[in-house]
PDB file of C-alpha atoms in Angstrom:
ATOM      1  CA  MET A   5      12.760  -4.404 -15.078  1.00 75.00           C
ATOM      2  CA  LEU A   6      13.321  -1.645 -12.623  1.00 84.00           C
ATOM      3  CA  THR A   7      16.091   0.519 -13.387  1.00 92.00           C
ATOM      4  CA  PRO A   8      18.928   2.139 -11.288  1.00 94.00           C
ATOM      5  CA  THR A   9      16.984   5.726 -12.003  1.00 96.00           C
ATOM      6  CA  PHE A  10      13.731   4.293 -10.565  1.00 95.00           C
ATOM      7  CA  TRP A  11      15.590   3.319  -7.292  1.00 94.00           C
ATOM      8  CA  GLU A  12      17.666   6.710  -7.340  1.00 95.00           C
ATOM      9  CA  ILE A  13      13.904   8.328  -7.346  1.00 96.00           C
ATOM     10  CA  HIS A  14      12.674   6.185  -4.761  1.00 94.00           C
ATOM     11  CA  SER A  15      15.533   6.042  -2.159  1.00 91.00           C
ATOM     12  CA  GLY A  16      14.533   7.740   0.886  1.00 90.00           C
ATOM     13  CA  LEU A  17      11.035   8.342   0.336  1.00 94.00           C
ATOM     14  CA  GLU A  18       8.997   7.489   3.314  1.00 94.00           C
ATOM     15  CA  ARG A  19       6.067   5.744   1.640  1.00 95.00           C
ATOM     16  CA  GLU A  20       5.734   3.954  -1.683  1.00 95.00           C
ATOM     17  CA  GLY A  21       1.999   4.668  -2.181  1.00 95.00           C
ATOM     18  CA  PRO A  22      -0.568   7.078  -1.375  1.00 97.00           C
ATOM     19  CA  GLY A  23      -1.274   6.874   2.337  1.00 97.00           C
ATOM     20  CA  ASP A  24      -1.187   9.313   5.402  1.00 98.00           C
ATOM     21  CA  GLU A  25      -1.390   8.611   9.303  1.00 97.00           C
ATOM     22  CA  ALA A  26      -5.061  10.052   9.577  1.00 98.00           C
ATOM     23  CA  SER A  27      -6.217   7.284   7.035  1.00 98.00           C
ATOM     24  CA  LEU A  28      -4.395   4.871   8.796  1.00 98.00           C
ATOM     25  CA  MET A  29      -6.100   5.646  12.321  1.00 98.00           C
ATOM     26  CA  ARG A  30      -9.282   5.789  10.746  1.00 98.00           C
ATOM     27  CA  ALA A  31      -8.998   2.217   9.205  1.00 98.00           C
ATOM     28  CA  LEU A  32      -7.574   0.856  12.546  1.00 98.00           C
ATOM     29  CA  ALA A  33     -10.476   2.164  14.638  1.00 98.00           C
ATOM     30  CA  MET A  34     -12.730   0.093  12.553  1.00 98.00           C
ATOM     31  CA  THR A  35     -10.786  -2.940  13.741  1.00 98.00           C
ATOM     32  CA  GLU A  36     -12.902  -3.658  16.871  1.00 94.00           C
ATOM     33  CA  GLY A  37     -12.081  -6.429  19.453  1.00 94.00           C
ATOM     34  CA  LEU A  38      -7.937  -6.202  18.668  1.00 96.00           C
ATOM     35  CA  PRO A  39      -5.814  -7.852  21.622  1.00 96.00           C
ATOM     36  CA  ALA A  40      -4.001  -5.325  23.815  1.00 95.00           C
ATOM     37  CA  GLU A  41      -0.841  -6.553  22.076  1.00 98.00           C
ATOM     38  CA  PRO A  42      -1.871  -7.641  18.611  1.00 98.00           C
ATOM     39  CA  ARG A  43       0.217  -9.625  16.099  1.00 98.00           C
ATOM     40  CA  ILE A  44       0.379  -7.406  13.047  1.00 98.00           C
ATOM     41  CA  LEU A  45       1.595  -8.736   9.520  1.00 98.00           C
ATOM     42  CA  ASP A  46       2.461  -5.739   7.077  1.00 98.00           C
ATOM     43  CA  LEU A  47       2.533  -6.935   3.555  1.00 98.00           C
ATOM     44  CA  GLY A  48       4.298  -4.971   0.936  1.00 97.00           C
ATOM     45  CA  CYS A  49       5.641  -2.703   3.597  1.00 97.00           C
ATOM     46  CA  GLY A  50       8.043  -0.710   1.751  1.00 96.00           C
ATOM     47  CA  PRO A  51      10.291   1.714   3.990  1.00 97.00           C
ATOM     48  CA  GLY A  52       7.623   1.495   6.416  1.00 96.00           C
ATOM     49  CA  ALA A  53       5.724   4.514   7.088  1.00 97.00           C
ATOM     50  CA  GLN A  54       2.575   2.914   8.036  1.00 98.00           C
ATOM     51  CA  THR A  55       4.603   0.128   9.981  1.00 98.00           C
ATOM     52  CA  LEU A  56       5.875   2.710  12.144  1.00 98.00           C
ATOM     53  CA  SER A  57       2.281   4.450  12.665  1.00 98.00           C
ATOM     54  CA  LEU A  58       0.803   0.955  13.467  1.00 98.00           C
ATOM     55  CA  LEU A  59       3.586   0.708  16.229  1.00 98.00           C
ATOM     56  CA  LYS A  60       2.583   4.117  17.248  1.00 97.00           C
ATOM     57  CA  HIS A  61      -1.104   3.370  17.432  1.00 97.00           C
ATOM     58  CA  THR A  62      -1.005  -0.038  18.850  1.00 98.00           C
ATOM     59  CA  ALA A  63       1.018  -2.008  21.863  1.00 98.00           C
ATOM     60  CA  GLY A  64       1.356  -4.480  19.084  1.00 98.00           C
ATOM     61  CA  THR A  65       4.643  -6.358  17.304  1.00 98.00           C
ATOM     62  CA  VAL A  66       4.792  -6.020  13.639  1.00 98.00           C
ATOM     63  CA  THR A  67       6.151  -8.406  11.053  1.00 98.00           C
ATOM     64  CA  ALA A  68       6.869  -6.317   7.867  1.00 98.00           C
ATOM     65  CA  VAL A  69       7.491  -8.053   4.499  1.00 98.00           C
ATOM     66  CA  ASP A  70       9.087  -6.790   1.187  1.00 97.00           C
ATOM     67  CA  THR A  71      10.711  -8.197  -1.494  1.00 95.00           C
ATOM     68  CA  HIS A  72      13.318  -5.172  -1.572  1.00 93.00           C
ATOM     69  CA  GLN A  73      15.928  -5.438   1.089  1.00 95.00           C
ATOM     70  CA  PRO A  74      17.097  -1.714   1.129  1.00 94.00           C
ATOM     71  CA  PHE A  75      13.313  -0.761   2.043  1.00 95.00           C
ATOM     72  CA  LEU A  76      13.282  -3.375   5.066  1.00 97.00           C
ATOM     73  CA  ASP A  77      16.737  -1.843   6.075  1.00 96.00           C
ATOM     74  CA  ASP A  78      15.415   1.621   5.951  1.00 96.00           C
ATOM     75  CA  LEU A  79      12.498   0.610   8.086  1.00 97.00           C
ATOM     76  CA  MET A  80      14.713  -0.658  10.531  1.00 97.00           C
ATOM     77  CA  SER A  81      16.924   2.384  11.008  1.00 97.00           C
ATOM     78  CA  ARG A  82      13.885   4.304  11.350  1.00 97.00           C
ATOM     79  CA  ALA A  83      12.293   1.747  13.867  1.00 98.00           C
ATOM     80  CA  ARG A  84      15.555   2.333  15.835  1.00 98.00           C
ATOM     81  CA  ASP A  85      15.547   5.914  15.982  1.00 97.00           C
ATOM     82  CA  ALA A  86      11.810   5.785  16.951  1.00 97.00           C
ATOM     83  CA  GLY A  87      13.038   3.301  19.790  1.00 97.00           C
ATOM     84  CA  VAL A  88      10.633   0.487  18.793  1.00 98.00           C
ATOM     85  CA  ALA A  89      12.832  -2.034  16.951  1.00 98.00           C
ATOM     86  CA  ASP A  90      12.323  -4.360  19.334  1.00 98.00           C
ATOM     87  CA  ARG A  91       8.608  -4.613  18.187  1.00 98.00           C
ATOM     88  CA  VAL A  92       9.438  -5.402  14.168  1.00 98.00           C
ATOM     89  CA  THR A  93      10.596  -8.440  12.181  1.00 98.00           C
ATOM     90  CA  THR A  94      11.559  -8.010   8.666  1.00 98.00           C
ATOM     91  CA  SER A  95      11.201 -10.795   6.091  1.00 97.00           C
ATOM     92  CA  ASP A  96      12.144 -10.580   2.365  1.00 97.00           C
ATOM     93  CA  ALA A  97       9.699 -12.555   1.098  1.00 96.00           C
ATOM     94  CA  SER A  98       6.796 -12.876  -1.682  1.00 95.00           C
ATOM     95  CA  MET A  99       3.290 -11.836  -0.605  1.00 93.00           C
ATOM     96  CA  ALA A 100       2.197 -14.718  -2.857  1.00 91.00           C
ATOM     97  CA  ASP A 101       4.305 -16.901  -1.091  1.00 92.00           C
ATOM     98  CA  LEU A 102       4.645 -16.395   2.704  1.00 96.00           C
ATOM     99  CA  PRO A 103       6.483 -18.532   5.213  1.00 95.00           C
ATOM    100  CA  PHE A 104       4.191 -18.281   7.939  1.00 97.00           C
ATOM    101  CA  GLU A 105       1.959 -20.640  10.058  1.00 97.00           C
ATOM    102  CA  ASP A 106      -1.878 -20.718   9.983  1.00 97.00           C
ATOM    103  CA  GLU A 107      -3.701 -18.310  12.163  1.00 98.00           C
ATOM    104  CA  SER A 108      -0.692 -16.683  13.354  1.00 97.00           C
ATOM    105  CA  PHE A 109      -1.492 -13.115  13.110  1.00 98.00           C
ATOM    106  CA  ASP A 110      -4.581 -10.901  14.682  1.00 98.00           C
ATOM    107  CA  LEU A 111      -4.345  -8.275  11.944  1.00 98.00           C
ATOM    108  CA  ILE A 112      -2.879  -8.131   8.364  1.00 98.00           C
ATOM    109  CA  TRP A 113      -2.010  -4.689   7.158  1.00 98.00           C
ATOM    110  CA  SER A 114      -1.137  -4.013   3.340  1.00 98.00           C
ATOM    111  CA  GLU A 115      -1.134  -0.304   1.866  1.00 98.00           C
ATOM    112  CA  GLY A 116      -0.757  -0.026  -1.772  1.00 95.00           C
ATOM    113  CA  ALA A 117       0.631  -3.807  -2.254  1.00 96.00           C
ATOM    114  CA  ILE A 118      -2.505  -6.253  -2.960  1.00 97.00           C
ATOM    115  CA  TYR A 119      -2.848  -5.104  -6.450  1.00 94.00           C
ATOM    116  CA  PHE A 120       0.433  -7.069  -7.323  1.00 93.00           C
ATOM    117  CA  ILE A 121      -1.327 -10.466  -6.900  1.00 94.00           C
ATOM    118  CA  GLY A 122      -5.054  -9.464  -7.239  1.00 94.00           C
ATOM    119  CA  LEU A 123      -7.377  -8.220  -4.423  1.00 96.00           C
ATOM    120  CA  PRO A 124      -9.686 -11.619  -4.546  1.00 96.00           C
ATOM    121  CA  GLU A 125      -6.303 -13.591  -4.771  1.00 96.00           C
ATOM    122  CA  GLY A 126      -4.567 -11.859  -1.744  1.00 96.00           C
ATOM    123  CA  LEU A 127      -7.434 -12.023   0.405  1.00 97.00           C
ATOM    124  CA  ALA A 128      -8.077 -16.025  -0.461  1.00 96.00           C
ATOM    125  CA  ALA A 129      -4.295 -16.573   0.162  1.00 96.00           C
ATOM    126  CA  TRP A 130      -3.995 -14.465   3.081  1.00 97.00           C
ATOM    127  CA  ARG A 131      -7.051 -15.420   5.044  1.00 96.00           C
ATOM    128  CA  ARG A 132      -5.264 -18.945   6.396  1.00 97.00           C
ATOM    129  CA  LEU A 133      -2.763 -16.495   8.287  1.00 98.00           C
ATOM    130  CA  LEU A 134      -5.452 -14.864  10.501  1.00 98.00           C
ATOM    131  CA  ARG A 135      -6.848 -16.181  13.638  1.00 97.00           C
ATOM    132  CA  PRO A 136     -10.574 -16.520  13.330  1.00 97.00           C
ATOM    133  CA  GLY A 137     -11.978 -13.252  14.200  1.00 97.00           C
ATOM    134  CA  GLY A 138      -8.952 -11.378  12.912  1.00 98.00           C
ATOM    135  CA  TRP A 139      -8.714  -8.258  10.747  1.00 98.00           C
ATOM    136  CA  ILE A 140      -7.396  -7.430   7.559  1.00 98.00           C
ATOM    137  CA  ALA A 141      -6.895  -3.766   5.930  1.00 98.00           C
ATOM    138  CA  VAL A 142      -6.096  -3.002   2.750  1.00 98.00           C
ATOM    139  CA  THR A 143      -5.762  -0.223  -0.155  1.00 98.00           C
ATOM    140  CA  GLU A 144      -6.920  -0.992  -3.559  1.00 98.00           C
ATOM    141  CA  PRO A 145      -6.939   1.204  -6.527  1.00 97.00           C
ATOM    142  CA  CYS A 146     -10.616   2.328  -7.669  1.00 98.00           C
ATOM    143  CA  TRP A 147     -12.419   4.041 -10.046  1.00 98.00           C
ATOM    144  CA  LEU A 148     -14.451   6.912  -8.673  1.00 98.00           C
ATOM    145  CA  LYS A 149     -16.656   7.166 -11.753  1.00 96.00           C
ATOM    146  CA  PRO A 150     -18.201   4.685 -14.105  1.00 95.00           C
ATOM    147  CA  ARG A 151     -15.876   3.419 -16.781  1.00 93.00           C
ATOM    148  CA  GLU A 152     -18.061   4.803 -19.797  1.00 94.00           C
ATOM    149  CA  ALA A 153     -17.228   8.583 -17.941  1.00 96.00           C
ATOM    150  CA  LEU A 154     -13.518   8.062 -17.821  1.00 97.00           C
ATOM    151  CA  PRO A 155     -11.649  10.308 -19.909  1.00 96.00           C
ATOM    152  CA  GLN A 156      -9.025   8.271 -22.112  1.00 95.00           C
ATOM    153  CA  GLY A 157      -5.875  10.164 -19.961  1.00 95.00           C
ATOM    154  CA  ALA A 158      -7.313   8.495 -16.661  1.00 96.00           C
ATOM    155  CA  LEU A 159      -7.441   4.966 -18.309  1.00 96.00           C
ATOM    156  CA  ASP A 160      -4.357   5.143 -20.163  1.00 95.00           C
ATOM    157  CA  ASN A 161      -2.608   6.082 -16.590  1.00 94.00           C
ATOM    158  CA  TRP A 162      -3.955   2.562 -15.453  1.00 95.00           C
ATOM    159  CA  ALA A 163      -3.842   0.623 -18.426  1.00 94.00           C
ATOM    160  CA  GLU A 164      -1.360  -2.023 -17.100  1.00 92.00           C
ATOM    161  CA  TYR A 165      -3.946  -2.947 -14.536  1.00 93.00           C
ATOM    162  CA  PRO A 166      -7.006  -3.998 -16.047  1.00 92.00           C
ATOM    163  CA  ALA A 167      -8.326  -5.570 -13.024  1.00 91.00           C
ATOM    164  CA  MET A 168      -9.284  -1.984 -11.516  1.00 95.00           C
ATOM    165  CA  ALA A 169     -12.779  -1.704 -10.419  1.00 97.00           C
ATOM    166  CA  THR A 170     -15.279   0.635  -8.890  1.00 97.00           C
ATOM    167  CA  VAL A 171     -16.074   1.643  -5.142  1.00 98.00           C
ATOM    168  CA  GLN A 172     -19.105  -0.625  -5.506  1.00 97.00           C
ATOM    169  CA  GLU A 173     -17.420  -3.498  -7.214  1.00 97.00           C
ATOM    170  CA  LEU A 174     -14.561  -3.553  -4.621  1.00 98.00           C
ATOM    171  CA  GLU A 175     -17.079  -3.578  -1.803  1.00 98.00           C
ATOM    172  CA  ALA A 176     -18.350  -6.685  -2.862  1.00 97.00           C
ATOM    173  CA  VAL A 177     -15.268  -8.662  -2.873  1.00 97.00           C
ATOM    174  CA  PRO A 178     -14.928  -9.321   0.548  1.00 97.00           C
ATOM    175  CA  ALA A 179     -18.018 -11.435   1.111  1.00 97.00           C
ATOM    176  CA  ARG A 180     -17.000 -13.371  -1.662  1.00 95.00           C
ATOM    177  CA  ALA A 181     -13.441 -14.250  -0.009  1.00 95.00           C
ATOM    178  CA  GLY A 182     -15.381 -15.268   3.257  1.00 95.00           C
ATOM    179  CA  TYR A 183     -14.804 -11.934   5.134  1.00 98.00           C
ATOM    180  CA  ARG A 184     -17.107  -9.339   6.559  1.00 98.00           C
ATOM    181  CA  LEU A 185     -16.631  -5.804   5.408  1.00 98.00           C
ATOM    182  CA  ALA A 186     -16.763  -3.626   8.468  1.00 98.00           C
ATOM    183  CA  GLY A 187     -16.167  -0.402   6.346  1.00 98.00           C
ATOM    184  CA  SER A 188     -14.541   1.124   3.374  1.00 98.00           C
ATOM    185  CA  PHE A 189     -13.381   4.717   2.313  1.00 98.00           C
ATOM    186  CA  VAL A 190     -11.745   6.405  -0.217  1.00 98.00           C
ATOM    187  CA  LEU A 191      -8.244   7.869   0.650  1.00 98.00           C
ATOM    188  CA  PRO A 192      -8.370  11.667   0.741  1.00 97.00           C
ATOM    189  CA  PRO A 193      -6.008  13.926  -1.524  1.00 97.00           C
ATOM    190  CA  ALA A 194      -3.742  14.417   1.450  1.00 97.00           C
ATOM    191  CA  ALA A 195      -2.839  10.825   1.403  1.00 98.00           C
ATOM    192  CA  TRP A 196      -2.055  11.114  -2.547  1.00 97.00           C
ATOM    193  CA  GLU A 197       0.196  14.425  -1.600  1.00 97.00           C
ATOM    194  CA  ALA A 198       2.056  12.687   1.083  1.00 97.00           C
ATOM    195  CA  TYR A 199       3.140  10.405  -1.681  1.00 97.00           C
ATOM    196  CA  TYR A 200       3.407  12.626  -4.613  1.00 97.00           C
ATOM    197  CA  GLY A 201       4.628  15.482  -2.834  1.00 97.00           C
ATOM    198  CA  PRO A 202       7.881  13.915  -1.540  1.00 97.00           C
ATOM    199  CA  MET A 203       8.281  12.259  -5.112  1.00 97.00           C
ATOM    200  CA  GLN A 204       8.036  15.324  -7.029  1.00 98.00           C
ATOM    201  CA  ALA A 205      10.985  16.783  -5.035  1.00 97.00           C
ATOM    202  CA  ARG A 206      12.716  13.757  -5.972  1.00 97.00           C
ATOM    203  CA  VAL A 207      12.132  13.755  -9.425  1.00 98.00           C
ATOM    204  CA  ASP A 208      13.273  17.442  -9.827  1.00 97.00           C
ATOM    205  CA  VAL A 209      16.774  16.449  -8.346  1.00 97.00           C
ATOM    206  CA  VAL A 210      17.408  13.216 -10.282  1.00 97.00           C
ATOM    207  CA  ARG A 211      16.204  15.337 -13.490  1.00 97.00           C
ATOM    208  CA  ALA A 212      18.833  18.092 -12.883  1.00 97.00           C
ATOM    209  CA  ARG A 213      21.640  15.456 -11.782  1.00 95.00           C
ATOM    210  CA  HIS A 214      21.245  13.260 -15.074  1.00 96.00           C
ATOM    211  CA  ALA A 215      20.953  16.051 -17.503  1.00 94.00           C
ATOM    212  CA  GLY A 216      21.892  14.632 -20.960  1.00 92.00           C
ATOM    213  CA  ASP A 217      21.355  11.163 -19.929  1.00 95.00           C
ATOM    214  CA  ALA A 218      18.560   9.785 -22.232  1.00 96.00           C
ATOM    215  CA  ALA A 219      17.912   6.712 -20.305  1.00 95.00           C
ATOM    216  CA  ALA A 220      17.673   8.054 -16.903  1.00 96.00           C
ATOM    217  CA  LEU A 221      15.276  10.981 -18.189  1.00 97.00           C
ATOM    218  CA  ALA A 222      12.743   8.539 -19.859  1.00 96.00           C
ATOM    219  CA  GLU A 223      12.852   7.305 -16.279  1.00 96.00           C
ATOM    220  CA  VAL A 224      12.277  10.722 -14.984  1.00 97.00           C
ATOM    221  CA  ALA A 225       9.684  11.468 -17.507  1.00 97.00           C
ATOM    222  CA  ARG A 226       7.668   8.278 -16.824  1.00 95.00           C
ATOM    223  CA  HIS A 227       7.528   9.459 -13.156  1.00 97.00           C
ATOM    224  CA  GLN A 228       6.781  12.909 -14.125  1.00 97.00           C
ATOM    225  CA  ALA A 229       3.643  11.485 -16.057  1.00 96.00           C
ATOM    226  CA  GLU A 230       2.342   9.570 -13.233  1.00 95.00           C
ATOM    227  CA  ILE A 231       2.242  12.361 -10.998  1.00 97.00           C
ATOM    228  CA  ASP A 232       1.036  14.704 -13.605  1.00 97.00           C
ATOM    229  CA  ALA A 233      -2.038  12.147 -14.437  1.00 96.00           C
ATOM    230  CA  TYR A 234      -3.016  12.338 -10.758  1.00 96.00           C
ATOM    231  CA  ARG A 235      -2.886  16.387 -10.873  1.00 96.00           C
ATOM    232  CA  ALA A 236      -5.040  15.972 -14.098  1.00 97.00           C
ATOM    233  CA  PHE A 237      -7.337  13.061 -13.217  1.00 97.00           C
ATOM    234  CA  GLY A 238      -7.707  12.519  -9.337  1.00 95.00           C
ATOM    235  CA  ASP A 239     -11.378  13.379  -9.347  1.00 97.00           C
ATOM    236  CA  CYS A 240     -11.391   9.830 -11.443  1.00 98.00           C
ATOM    237  CA  PHE A 241      -9.074   7.306  -9.389  1.00 98.00           C
ATOM    238  CA  SER A 242      -8.109   6.801  -5.916  1.00 98.00           C
ATOM    239  CA  TYR A 243      -7.505   4.188  -3.693  1.00 98.00           C
ATOM    240  CA  LEU A 244     -10.216   2.391  -1.352  1.00 98.00           C
ATOM    241  CA  PHE A 245      -9.504   1.337   2.067  1.00 98.00           C
ATOM    242  CA  LEU A 246     -10.890  -1.859   2.858  1.00 98.00           C
ATOM    243  CA  VAL A 247     -11.314  -3.192   6.233  1.00 98.00           C
ATOM    244  CA  MET A 248     -12.588  -6.778   6.922  1.00 98.00           C
ATOM    245  CA  GLN A 249     -12.829  -9.456   9.771  1.00 98.00           C
ATOM    246  CA  ARG A 250     -12.582 -12.965   9.305  1.00 97.00           C
ATOM    247  CA  PRO A 251     -15.422 -14.745  10.931  1.00 96.00           C
ATOM    248  CA  ALA A 252     -15.059 -16.422  14.167  1.00 90.00           C
TER     249      ALA A 252
END
């Protein structure tokens, strides 16, 4: 169960996982043949950093989905500030049970979220939502080294996700799910710093605010351990951006 201190740390962050605009643009450039005004579904949108970038770099509309209403509220506030609120619709829904009609979207986007239901499972479940010839782009945690070469600290950091695979293993998944893999790339360090830099600042503030509160400090310590693990073992793991097309 997520604690109040968890939400205190994450409140106000622009993104809920590694990513940056340069990586988004690189992935978006692989989606050849999108309509001039694509219908985009952003799954696990969080507070919507990538949602706003998709609106910036396309003339389309975005349906943004998350199960944490405050994230959706933050997204709409930022969309209003950016003058694009009329192109965003939010939906408080589960990625595993989406209330949309078949072939409703030209592009499905999901950064740092599909692993909650599993990459093969997500690709299979979401395929019906894409029009024939439509695109899907996701980021998925990956090992950058063979498992036998991974230090124990890196393995411990991802112990709760035993399905985590290597780059080569992940690149084989789309074809089995009925997609054509257009391209893939590993997120660069800048995409991680865009997430962990602001998080570290929040962790420092919350640590000072709750000095002496053992329960709050335990949550702070969990976040600090996650950040420290990336600093120590960032050469062992990352996220892989996969860009795929549903065959026409």
